[in-house]
Coordinates of C-alpha atoms in Angstrom, one line a residue:
X1 CA 106.3 56.3 -45.5
X2 CA 108.1 53.3 -44.5
X3 CA 111.9 53.3 -44.4
X4 CA 113.7 52.0 -47.4
X5 CA 116.1 48.4 -46.4
X6 CA 118.9 50.9 -47.2
X7 CA 118.1 53.6 -44.5
X8 CA 116.7 50.9 -41.9
X9 CA 120.1 49.2 -41.9
X10 CA 121.6 52.8 -41.5
X11 CA 119.3 53.6 -38.8
X12 CA 119.9 50.7 -37.1
X13 CA 123.8 51.4 -37.1
X14 CA 123.4 55.6 -35.9
X15 CA 120.7 54.0 -33.3
X16 CA 123.5 51.1 -31.7
X17 CA 126.4 54.4 -31.9
X18 CA 123.8 56.8 -30.6
X19 CA 123.0 54.2 -27.7
X20 CA 127.1 54.7 -27.1
X21 CA 127.1 57.8 -27.0
X22 CA 124.2 58.4 -24.6
X23 CA 125.9 56.0 -22.2
X24 CA 128.4 58.3 -21.9
X25 CA 127.1 61.5 -21.6
X26 CA 123.8 60.1 -20.0
X27 CA 124.4 61.9 -16.4
X28 CA 125.0 65.7 -17.4
X29 CA 121.8 65.6 -20.0
X30 CA 120.2 63.9 -17.3
X31 CA 121.3 66.9 -14.6
X32 CA 120.6 69.7 -17.1
X33 CA 118.0 69.0 -19.7
X34 CA 118.1 72.9 -20.7
X35 CA 120.5 71.9 -23.7
X36 CA 117.0 70.0 -25.4
X37 CA 114.9 73.4 -25.0
X38 CA 117.9 75.6 -25.9
X39 CA 119.3 74.0 -29.0
X40 CA 122.6 75.2 -31.0
X41 CA 122.0 78.7 -33.1
X42 CA 123.2 78.7 -36.3
X43 CA 122.8 82.1 -38.1
X44 CA 121.5 81.5 -41.9
X45 CA 123.6 84.0 -43.5
X46 CA 126.9 82.0 -42.3
X47 CA 125.3 78.1 -42.5
X48 CA 126.3 77.0 -46.2
X49 CA 126.9 73.7 -47.7
X50 CA 130.0 71.9 -47.2
X51 CA 129.6 68.9 -49.1
X52 CA 132.1 66.1 -47.4
X53 CA 133.1 67.8 -44.4
X54 CA 130.5 68.7 -41.1
X55 CA 127.2 68.4 -40.8
X56 CA 124.1 67.8 -43.0
X57 CA 122.4 71.4 -44.8
X58 CA 118.9 71.0 -44.2
X59 CA 116.9 73.4 -46.3
X60 CA 113.5 72.9 -45.8
X61 CA 110.3 74.3 -48.2
X62 CA 107.0 74.9 -46.6
X63 CA 104.1 76.1 -48.7
X64 CA 101.6 78.8 -47.7
X65 CA 98.4 78.0 -49.2
X66 CA 95.0 77.8 -48.3
X67 CA 91.9 75.4 -49.1
X68 CA 90.7 75.6 -52.5
X69 CA 88.5 78.3 -53.7
X70 CA 86.6 78.0 -57.1
X71 CA 86.1 81.2 -58.1
X72 CA 89.8 82.2 -58.0
X73 CA 89.6 84.2 -55.0
X74 CA 89.7 84.2 -51.8
X75 CA 86.2 86.3 -50.2
X76 CA 87.3 89.0 -47.8
X77 CA 85.0 86.9 -44.7
X78 CA 87.6 84.0 -45.4
X79 CA 90.5 86.0 -45.9
X80 CA 89.7 87.5 -42.1
X81 CA 89.1 84.7 -40.6
X82 CA 92.4 82.7 -42.5
X83 CA 94.3 85.8 -41.0
X84 CA 92.7 86.3 -37.4
X85 CA 95.7 85.4 -34.1
X86 CA 94.6 81.6 -34.4
X87 CA 93.9 81.8 -38.0
X88 CA 95.4 79.5 -41.2
X89 CA 97.4 81.7 -42.7
X90 CA 98.7 83.2 -38.7
X91 CA 99.8 80.1 -37.7
X92 CA 101.9 79.4 -40.8
X93 CA 103.9 82.4 -40.8
X94 CA 103.9 81.7 -36.6
X95 CA 105.6 78.2 -37.1
X96 CA 108.4 79.4 -39.2
X97 CA 109.3 83.0 -37.6
X98 CA 112.8 83.7 -36.9
X99 CA 113.7 80.2 -38.7
X100 CA 115.4 79.5 -42.4
X101 CA 112.9 77.6 -43.9
X102 CA 111.8 78.8 -46.9
X103 CA 108.3 79.6 -47.7
X104 CA 106.1 78.7 -51.2
X105 CA 103.8 81.1 -51.2
X106 CA 100.0 81.1 -53.4
X107 CA 99.7 84.3 -55.0
X108 CA 96.2 83.7 -54.9
X109 CA 96.8 84.8 -50.9
X110 CA 98.4 88.5 -51.5
X111 CA 96.0 89.0 -54.6
X112 CA 93.0 88.1 -53.2
X113 CA 94.1 91.0 -50.3
X114 CA 95.2 94.2 -52.8
X115 CA 92.0 93.5 -55.0
X116 CA 90.2 94.4 -51.7
X117 CA 92.1 98.1 -51.5
X118 CA 91.3 99.4 -48.3
X119 CA 88.0 97.4 -47.8
X120 CA 90.5 94.4 -47.1
X121 CA 90.0 93.2 -43.6
X122 CA 92.7 95.2 -41.2
X123 CA 94.2 91.6 -40.0
X124 CA 95.1 90.3 -43.8
X125 CA 96.5 93.8 -44.6
X126 CA 98.6 93.4 -41.5
X127 CA 99.4 89.7 -42.7
X128 CA 100.6 90.7 -46.0
X129 CA 102.7 93.4 -44.3
X130 CA 103.9 90.7 -41.6
X131 CA 105.1 88.5 -44.7
X132 CA 106.6 91.1 -47.0
X133 CA 108.9 91.8 -43.7
X134 CA 109.6 88.1 -42.9
X135 CA 113.3 87.7 -43.1
X136 CA 113.3 84.4 -45.2
X137 CA 113.5 83.3 -48.7
X138 CA 110.4 83.0 -50.6
X139 CA 109.1 81.9 -54.0
X140 CA 106.0 81.6 -55.5
X141 CA 103.9 78.8 -56.6
X142 CA 101.6 78.8 -59.7
X143 CA 98.5 80.9 -58.8
X144 CA 96.0 79.0 -56.9
X145 CA 98.5 76.3 -55.9
X146 CA 97.7 74.9 -59.5
X147 CA 99.4 71.4 -60.9
X148 CA 101.8 72.8 -63.3
X149 CA 102.4 69.0 -64.4
X150 CA 99.1 68.5 -65.4
X151 CA 98.9 71.9 -67.5
X152 CA 102.1 70.4 -69.1
X153 CA 100.9 67.0 -70.0
X154 CA 97.6 69.1 -71.7
X155 CA 99.4 71.5 -73.4
X156 CA 97.8 74.8 -70.9
X157 CA 100.6 75.9 -68.9
X158 CA 100.1 79.3 -70.8
X159 CA 96.6 79.6 -69.0
X160 CA 98.1 79.3 -65.6
X161 CA 98.9 83.1 -65.2
X162 CA 95.6 85.3 -64.2
X163 CA 94.7 87.8 -67.5
X164 CA 93.2 90.6 -65.5
X165 CA 91.6 91.6 -62.1
X166 CA 89.4 94.7 -63.2
X167 CA 86.1 92.8 -62.2
X168 CA 86.9 92.8 -58.5
X169 CA 88.4 96.3 -58.4
X170 CA 86.0 98.8 -56.8
X171 CA 86.4 102.3 -57.3
X172 CA 85.7 103.2 -53.4
X173 CA 88.5 101.1 -52.3
X174 CA 91.1 102.8 -54.5
X175 CA 89.9 106.5 -54.3
X176 CA 93.2 108.4 -52.9
X177 CA 92.9 109.5 -49.3
X178 CA 94.1 113.3 -49.0
X179 CA 95.4 113.8 -46.0
X180 CA 96.4 117.4 -44.4
X181 CA 100.2 118.3 -43.5
X182 CA 101.1 120.0 -40.2
X183 CA 103.8 121.9 -41.7
X184 CA 103.1 122.9 -45.6
X185 CA 106.3 123.7 -47.4
X186 CA 106.1 125.9 -50.6
X187 CA 106.7 124.2 -53.5
X188 CA 109.3 125.1 -56.3
X189 CA 106.9 124.1 -59.0
X190 CA 103.0 124.2 -59.1
X191 CA 101.2 121.1 -58.9
X192 CA 98.8 119.8 -61.0
X193 CA 95.1 119.8 -59.6
X194 CA 93.4 116.9 -58.9
X195 CA 90.9 115.8 -61.4
X196 CA 87.3 114.9 -59.2
X197 CA 85.9 113.1 -62.3
X198 CA 89.3 111.0 -62.7
X199 CA 89.5 107.0 -62.7
X200 CA 91.0 106.0 -59.1
X201 CA 94.3 104.9 -59.5
X202 CA 93.6 100.8 -59.7
X203 CA 96.5 98.6 -59.8
X204 CA 97.0 96.6 -62.4
X205 CA 97.4 92.8 -62.9
X206 CA 100.8 93.2 -62.5
X207 CA 100.8 95.0 -59.4
X208 CA 98.7 92.6 -57.8
X209 CA 100.8 89.6 -58.9
X210 CA 103.6 91.8 -57.6
X211 CA 106.4 89.4 -55.8
X212 CA 110.4 90.4 -55.1
X213 CA 112.4 87.5 -54.3
X214 CA 116.3 86.4 -54.9
X215 CA 115.2 82.7 -55.8
X216 CA 115.0 81.8 -59.8
X217 CA 111.3 80.5 -60.6
X218 CA 110.8 77.1 -58.7
X219 CA 107.9 74.7 -60.1
X220 CA 106.6 72.1 -57.3
X221 CA 104.6 69.4 -58.7
X222 CA 102.2 67.7 -56.6
X223 CA 102.2 64.0 -55.2
X224 CA 102.2 62.7 -58.4
X225 CA 105.4 64.2 -59.5
X226 CA 106.6 65.2 -63.0
X227 CA 107.7 63.0 -66.1
X228 CA 110.4 64.1 -68.4
X229 CA 107.7 64.8 -71.2
X230 CA 106.8 67.8 -68.9
X231 CA 110.5 68.9 -68.4
X232 CA 110.5 71.6 -71.8
X233 CA 107.0 73.1 -71.4
X234 CA 108.0 74.2 -68.2
X235 CA 111.0 75.1 -69.0
X236 CA 109.5 77.4 -72.2
X237 CA 107.0 78.5 -69.5
X238 CA 110.2 80.4 -67.6
X239 CA 110.8 77.7 -65.0
X240 CA 114.1 77.5 -63.9
X241 CA 114.4 75.1 -61.4
X242 CA 111.5 72.1 -60.6
X243 CA 111.3 70.2 -57.5
X244 CA 111.8 66.4 -57.9
X245 CA 111.6 63.3 -55.6
X246 CA 115.1 61.4 -55.0
X247 CA 113.0 58.5 -55.9
X248 CA 112.5 59.6 -59.1
X249 CA 115.8 60.5 -60.3
X250 CA 117.0 57.2 -58.6
X251 CA 118.4 58.4 -55.0
X252 CA 121.6 60.7 -56.5
X253 CA 124.1 62.1 -54.0
X254 CA 123.5 65.7 -54.2
X255 CA 120.6 67.8 -53.9
X256 CA 120.5 69.5 -56.9
X257 CA 120.3 67.7 -61.0
X258 CA 120.5 68.6 -64.3
X259 CA 117.4 67.6 -66.7
X260 CA 116.2 68.2 -69.7
X261 CA 116.9 71.9 -70.2
X262 CA 116.1 72.4 -66.5
X263 CA 117.6 72.2 -63.0
X264 CA 116.2 70.2 -60.6
X265 CA 115.7 70.2 -56.8
X266 CA 115.8 67.0 -55.1
X267 CA 113.5 66.5 -52.6
X268 CA 114.5 63.4 -49.8
X269 CA 111.2 61.7 -49.5
X270 CA 112.5 59.3 -46.4
X271 CA 113.5 62.6 -44.3
X272 CA 110.4 64.8 -45.5
X273 CA 108.3 62.0 -44.2
X274 CA 109.9 62.0 -41.1
X275 CA 109.7 65.7 -40.5
X276 CA 106.5 65.6 -41.1
X277 CA 105.6 62.9 -38.9
X278 CA 107.5 65.1 -36.5
X279 CA 105.6 68.2 -36.6
X280 CA 102.1 66.6 -37.1
X281 CA 103.0 64.8 -33.5
X282 CA 99.7 66.4 -31.0
X283 CA 100.8 64.5 -27.9
X284 CA 104.5 65.0 -26.2
X285 CA 105.2 60.9 -26.8
X286 CA 104.4 61.2 -30.4
X287 CA 106.6 63.8 -30.5
X288 CA 109.3 62.1 -28.8
X289 CA 109.1 59.6 -30.3
X290 CA 108.9 60.9 -34.3
X291 CA 112.2 63.3 -33.0
X292 CA 114.5 60.4 -32.3
X293 CA 113.7 59.0 -35.7
X294 CA 114.0 61.7 -36.9
X295 CA 118.0 62.6 -36.0
X296 CA 118.7 58.7 -36.0
X297 CA 117.9 59.4 -39.5
X298 CA 120.3 62.6 -40.1
X299 CA 123.0 61.0 -38.1
X300 CA 123.1 58.0 -40.0
X301 CA 122.9 60.4 -43.4
X302 CA 125.8 62.5 -41.8
X303 CA 127.9 59.5 -41.0
X304 CA 127.7 58.2 -44.7
X305 CA 127.7 61.7 -46.7
X306 CA 128.8 64.3 -44.5
X307 CA 128.4 68.0 -45.1
X308 CA 125.7 67.1 -48.1
X309 CA 123.2 68.9 -48.7
X310 CA 119.4 67.6 -48.7
X311 CA 116.1 69.8 -49.4
X312 CA 112.8 68.5 -47.3
X313 CA 109.3 69.9 -48.0
X314 CA 106.4 69.7 -46.2
X315 CA 102.8 68.7 -47.2
X316 CA 100.3 71.1 -48.6
X317 CA 97.9 70.2 -46.2
X318 CA 100.8 70.3 -43.2
X319 CA 98.5 73.6 -41.3
X320 CA 95.1 71.5 -40.2
X321 CA 97.8 68.7 -38.4
X322 CA 101.5 70.1 -38.1
X323 CA 101.5 72.0 -35.0
X324 CA 104.8 70.8 -33.7
X325 CA 106.9 72.7 -36.7
X326 CA 108.5 74.7 -34.6
X327 CA 109.9 71.7 -32.3
X328 CA 111.1 69.5 -35.6
X329 CA 112.8 72.7 -36.6
X330 CA 114.7 73.0 -33.6
X331 CA 115.5 69.7 -33.4
X332 CA 116.9 69.7 -36.7
X333 CA 119.0 72.8 -36.3
X334 CA 120.1 71.4 -32.6
X335 CA 121.6 68.1 -34.0
X336 CA 125.2 67.6 -34.1
X337 CA 124.6 66.1 -37.5
X338 CA 122.5 68.9 -39.4
X339 CA 122.2 72.5 -39.6
X340 CA 119.5 74.3 -41.4
X341 CA 120.3 76.3 -44.2
X342 CA 118.4 78.5 -46.7
X343 CA 117.6 77.1 -50.4
X344 CA 120.2 79.6 -51.8
X345 CA 122.8 77.9 -50.1
X346 CA 121.4 74.3 -51.7
X347 CA 121.2 76.1 -55.4
X348 CA 124.7 77.7 -55.1
X349 CA 126.2 74.0 -55.3
X350 CA 127.5 71.5 -57.9
X351 CA 124.5 69.7 -60.0
X352 CA 125.3 66.2 -61.2
X353 CA 123.6 64.8 -63.9
X354 CA 120.2 62.4 -63.4
X355 CA 117.6 60.5 -66.0
X356 CA 114.3 61.8 -64.7
X357 CA 111.3 58.5 -64.6
X358 CA 108.1 58.3 -65.6
X359 CA 105.3 60.2 -63.7
X360 CA 102.3 58.4 -62.5
X361 CA 99.0 58.7 -65.0
X362 CA 96.7 60.7 -64.6
X363 CA 94.4 60.5 -67.9
X364 CA 91.3 60.9 -66.4
X365 CA 92.2 63.9 -64.3
X366 CA 93.9 65.6 -67.5
X367 CA 90.5 65.0 -69.4
X368 CA 89.1 67.6 -67.4
X369 CA 91.4 70.1 -68.0
X370 CA 91.2 69.4 -72.0
X371 CA 87.5 70.1 -71.5
X372 CA 87.8 72.7 -69.6
X373 CA 90.3 74.5 -72.3
X374 CA 87.1 73.4 -75.6
X375 CA 84.8 75.5 -72.9
X376 CA 87.0 78.3 -71.9
X377 CA 87.6 78.7 -76.3
X378 CA 84.2 78.5 -76.9
X379 CA 83.6 81.1 -74.4
X380 CA 86.3 83.3 -76.1
X381 CA 84.4 83.2 -79.3
X382 CA 81.2 84.1 -78.0
X383 CA 82.7 87.0 -75.8
X384 CA 82.7 89.3 -79.0
X385 CA 79.2 90.0 -78.0
X386 CA 80.4 92.4 -75.0
X387 CA 81.7 96.0 -75.8
X388 CA 84.4 94.7 -72.9
X389 CA 85.3 90.8 -72.9
X390 CA 87.6 90.9 -69.9
X391 CA 84.2 90.9 -67.8
X392 CA 83.1 87.8 -68.5
X393 CA 87.1 86.2 -69.6
X394 CA 88.9 87.5 -67.0
X395 CA 86.6 85.9 -63.9
X396 CA 86.4 82.9 -65.7
X397 CA 90.0 82.4 -66.1
X398 CA 90.4 82.6 -62.5
X399 CA 87.7 79.8 -62.0
X400 CA 89.9 77.8 -64.9
X401 CA 93.1 77.9 -63.1
X402 CA 91.5 77.2 -59.8
X403 CA 90.2 73.6 -61.0
X404 CA 94.3 73.1 -61.2
X405 CA 94.6 73.8 -57.4
X406 CA 96.8 70.7 -55.6
X407 CA 94.3 71.7 -52.7
X408 CA 91.8 69.2 -54.6
X409 CA 93.8 66.0 -53.8
X410 CA 92.1 65.8 -50.3
X411 CA 89.1 66.1 -51.8
X412 CA 87.8 64.6 -54.8
X413 CA 84.7 64.4 -54.4
X414 CA 84.9 68.6 -54.2
X415 CA 87.1 68.6 -57.0
X416 CA 84.2 67.1 -59.4
X417 CA 81.7 69.5 -58.3
X418 CA 84.0 72.6 -59.3
X419 CA 84.6 70.8 -63.0
X420 CA 80.9 69.5 -63.2
X421 CA 79.9 73.4 -62.4
X422 CA 82.6 75.3 -64.6
X423 CA 81.2 73.4 -67.7
X424 CA 77.5 73.8 -66.5
X425 CA 78.4 77.6 -65.8
X426 CA 80.0 77.5 -69.8
X427 CA 77.1 76.4 -71.3
X428 CA 75.1 78.8 -69.4
X429 CA 77.1 81.2 -70.9
X430 CA 77.3 80.2 -74.7
X431 CA 73.8 79.6 -74.5
X432 CA 72.4 83.1 -72.8
X433 CA 71.3 85.0 -76.4
X434 CA 68.3 83.5 -77.8
X435 CA 66.2 84.0 -80.7
X436 CA 62.2 84.4 -79.3
X437 CA 60.3 81.9 -81.1
X438 CA 56.8 83.1 -82.3
X439 CA 54.1 81.7 -84.6
X440 CA 54.0 82.1 -88.4
X441 CA 53.5 85.1 -90.1
X442 CA 51.2 86.7 -92.8
X443 CA 52.1 89.2 -94.9
X444 CA 49.9 91.0 -97.1
X445 CA 52.0 94.2 -97.5
X446 CA 54.7 94.2 -100.4
X447 CA 56.5 96.4 -98.8
X448 CA 57.4 95.8 -94.6
X449 CA 59.1 95.7 -91.5
X450 CA 60.3 91.8 -90.1
X451 CA 60.6 91.5 -86.5
X452 CA 62.5 89.7 -84.5
X453 CA 63.4 89.3 -80.3
X454 CA 66.2 88.1 -79.4
X455 CA 66.9 87.8 -75.6
X456 CA 70.0 88.3 -73.1
X457 CA 70.3 86.5 -69.9
X458 CA 73.8 87.3 -69.2
X459 CA 74.3 90.6 -66.3
X460 CA 76.0 92.5 -69.1
X461 CA 75.1 94.0 -72.0
X462 CA 75.7 92.5 -75.3
X463 CA 75.3 93.4 -78.9
X464 CA 74.5 90.9 -82.0
X465 CA 73.7 90.8 -85.5
X466 CA 70.3 89.6 -86.4
X467 CA 69.8 88.3 -90.4
X468 CA 66.8 86.4 -92.4
X469 CA 67.4 84.1 -94.9
X470 CA 64.2 83.1 -97.1
X471 CA 64.1 79.7 -98.5
X472 CA 62.3 81.1 -101.7
X473 CA 62.3 84.3 -103.5
X474 CA 59.8 85.6 -103.4
X475 CA 60.8 87.7 -100.6
X476 CA 64.1 89.6 -100.7
X477 CA 65.4 91.2 -97.7
X478 CA 67.8 94.2 -96.6
X479 CA 70.9 93.9 -94.6
X480 CA 71.5 92.1 -91.0
X481 CA 71.1 94.7 -88.5
X482 CA 73.2 95.1 -85.3
X483 CA 70.9 94.9 -82.0
X484 CA 71.9 95.7 -78.4
X485 CA 70.2 94.1 -75.3
X486 CA 70.2 94.9 -72.4
X487 CA 71.3 92.5 -69.3
X488 CA 68.1 90.2 -68.4
X489 CA 66.1 91.6 -71.2
X490 CA 64.4 91.4 -75.0
X491 CA 65.3 93.3 -77.6
X492 CA 63.1 93.4 -81.0
X493 CA 64.9 93.9 -84.3
X494 CA 63.1 95.6 -87.8
X495 CA 64.4 93.7 -91.0
X496 CA 63.1 95.4 -94.0
X497 CA 61.5 92.9 -96.4
X498 CA 60.2 92.9 -100.0
X499 CA 57.0 90.4 -101.2
X500 CA 57.8 89.8 -105.2
X501 CA 55.2 87.5 -105.6
X502 CA 52.6 85.3 -103.2
X503 CA 52.7 81.9 -101.9
X504 CA 54.3 80.6 -98.5
X505 CA 58.1 80.6 -97.6
X506 CA 60.0 79.2 -94.5
X507 CA 62.1 82.1 -93.4
X508 CA 65.5 81.1 -91.2
X509 CA 66.3 83.2 -88.9
X510 CA 70.2 83.7 -87.5
X511 CA 71.9 85.6 -84.7
X512 CA 75.7 86.0 -84.9
X513 CA 78.1 88.1 -82.9
X514 CA 79.5 91.1 -84.4
X515 CA 82.4 89.0 -86.0
X516 CA 80.0 86.1 -87.1
X517 CA 80.1 83.4 -84.2
X518 CA 76.8 82.1 -84.6
X519 CA 74.6 81.6 -81.5
X520 CA 71.1 81.0 -81.9
X521 CA 69.0 80.0 -85.5
X522 CA 65.4 79.4 -85.7
X523 CA 62.5 78.9 -88.6
X524 CA 59.1 80.5 -88.9
X525 CA 56.7 80.1 -91.9
X526 CA 55.8 83.4 -93.4
X527 CA 52.2 83.3 -95.9
X528 CA 52.9 86.3 -98.5
X529 CA 49.2 87.6 -100.3
X530 CA 50.7 91.1 -101.6
X531 CA 47.7 91.3 -103.9
X532 CA 45.6 92.2 -100.9
X533 CA 47.5 95.2 -100.4
X534 CA 46.4 96.9 -103.5
X535 CA 43.0 94.5 -103.4
X536 CA 42.3 96.3 -100.3
X537 CA 43.6 99.6 -101.2
X538 CA 40.9 99.5 -104.2
X539 CA 38.4 98.7 -101.9
X540 CA 38.9 101.9 -99.8
X541 CA 39.3 104.0 -102.2
X542 CA 35.6 102.8 -103.6
X543 CA 34.5 103.2 -100.1
X544 CA 35.7 106.7 -100.1
X545 CA 34.4 107.7 -103.8
X546 CA 31.1 106.1 -102.6
X547 CA 30.6 108.1 -99.6
X548 CA 31.9 111.1 -101.1
X549 CA 29.7 110.4 -104.2
X550 CA 26.4 110.3 -101.6
X551 CA 27.2 112.7 -99.7
X552 CA 27.2 115.2 -103.2
X553 CA 24.2 113.6 -104.8
X554 CA 22.7 114.3 -101.0
X555 CA 24.0 117.6 -101.3
X556 CA 22.5 118.3 -104.6
X557 CA 19.0 117.2 -104.1
X558 CA 19.2 119.0 -100.9
X559 CA 20.4 122.2 -102.6
X560 CA 17.3 121.6 -105.4
X561 CA 14.5 121.4 -102.8
X562 CA 15.4 124.1 -101.0
X563 CA 15.1 125.9 -104.1
X564 CA 12.0 124.6 -105.4
X565 CA 10.5 125.9 -102.1
X566 CA 11.9 128.9 -102.3
X567 CA 9.9 129.3 -105.7
X568 CA 6.3 128.2 -104.8
X569 CA 6.6 130.6 -101.7
X570 CA 5.6 133.8 -103.6
X571 CA 2.9 132.5 -105.7
X572 CA 1.4 130.9 -102.2
X573 CA 1.5 134.8 -101.4
X574 CA 0.2 136.1 -104.3
X575 CA -2.8 133.7 -103.4
X576 CA -3.7 135.4 -100.7

């Protein structure tokens, strides 16, 4: 990022001053290069901001983030890769080990480890333990490093908090492991026996997201910044501070400013850019040049406003290119004009008043979040078909939060694909319960059952309410019936109907959720010929009468024949 005109003049003046000083001390430095390798150490506990006197107090904020994950949870194989010896997350912690850098951690990282329980990769468990033990100030970003400014603009800040992780918990990963005591001691009170059928001690949503911090709740918007209209929603959502650039608040002389209902932490855009250049240097020449520019600017600022507190931030894509971050931090702390301090020291200073400028327009991006909100509302209504709606809604909430991830800023096509996939999946969900269309029906009985088949394409069993509505009074129907359909299967509901006249009738078939949300509608034409039931019965009776009558006549004739034959037999014997 180019320096401003004011900064350029200051940098030139400081460069001339540094050249004069260098001419005096050149010989000792040339004879002993060790001071460059062994910087002056300032302990974080005693380094404080002293406005008006002393060196600049620099607080550096670095994000702990990973590439965007559309599901809102990092798969175990990716966790193993990120936390390996040279993995992304491991390198992030290596870069700040022993420094006073403040870490802004994406909760998705440690949540993804915790939901795996005992099945989490060993390297990931060790990494999380290392993060928890790190002697550094830490605050958490929005889940999945979500864009809080976009959420505030679209009135969707409340959805950035995950609703639950139960769908991702495997009982086998949280079963208590019994360990034998080497020297059992008698207990003063008997302990209750362990129920082998009891549910495992699953962590709650609060447990998965828990993080202890001494810092206030801080919002960190993306590069497009945040506008004045979004401050009140952030404050209402519980944020106490928000990171804003010095350019958006008129380059104040203090690192803290009072805004509309919330406190602003002012980041120095120019120095942050110089720090990024130094941290991202690959060659020795690049690093030397970048560090010289950084030191010159620090010296100029220290001359103009000695003791001032300054906040610098590292970009969210830093792990890919900023391998020289430790050297850059060492250079800041070694310079006579600056010292590294914890962010809490900056937060302890007195703020000045400021007015926040308007942020960049993000209409097209915000439209995607508004559409996602409509999809989520439709899914919420649809979810009443499930006995436990959380199995559907909780993972969908994480997928929706993932769309807000600021990591997508470097992958525009990937973000577009993720938004499209979210919408298409929403359509699949809300259209997963369908009526099975059949052919026209011929009803010959006065009282019968009307069959309705319903298919379920979800991976969960659903309960729906089936009803029919004849568009003519010649059919009367009973109450709707509830039908449970297994995953990926088709179920059939039977509704009692009574014909009161003959004719054709158009019957509307409806499937609703138990709460009345319409799911699907169909029509079938029914031809009613109820008199055929009576005629058929009469025909059957007449046939039975004819059969029984013929049998009786045959029996009578046969018996008469037998009596006649018996009467004629004695006469024949007498003649003989």
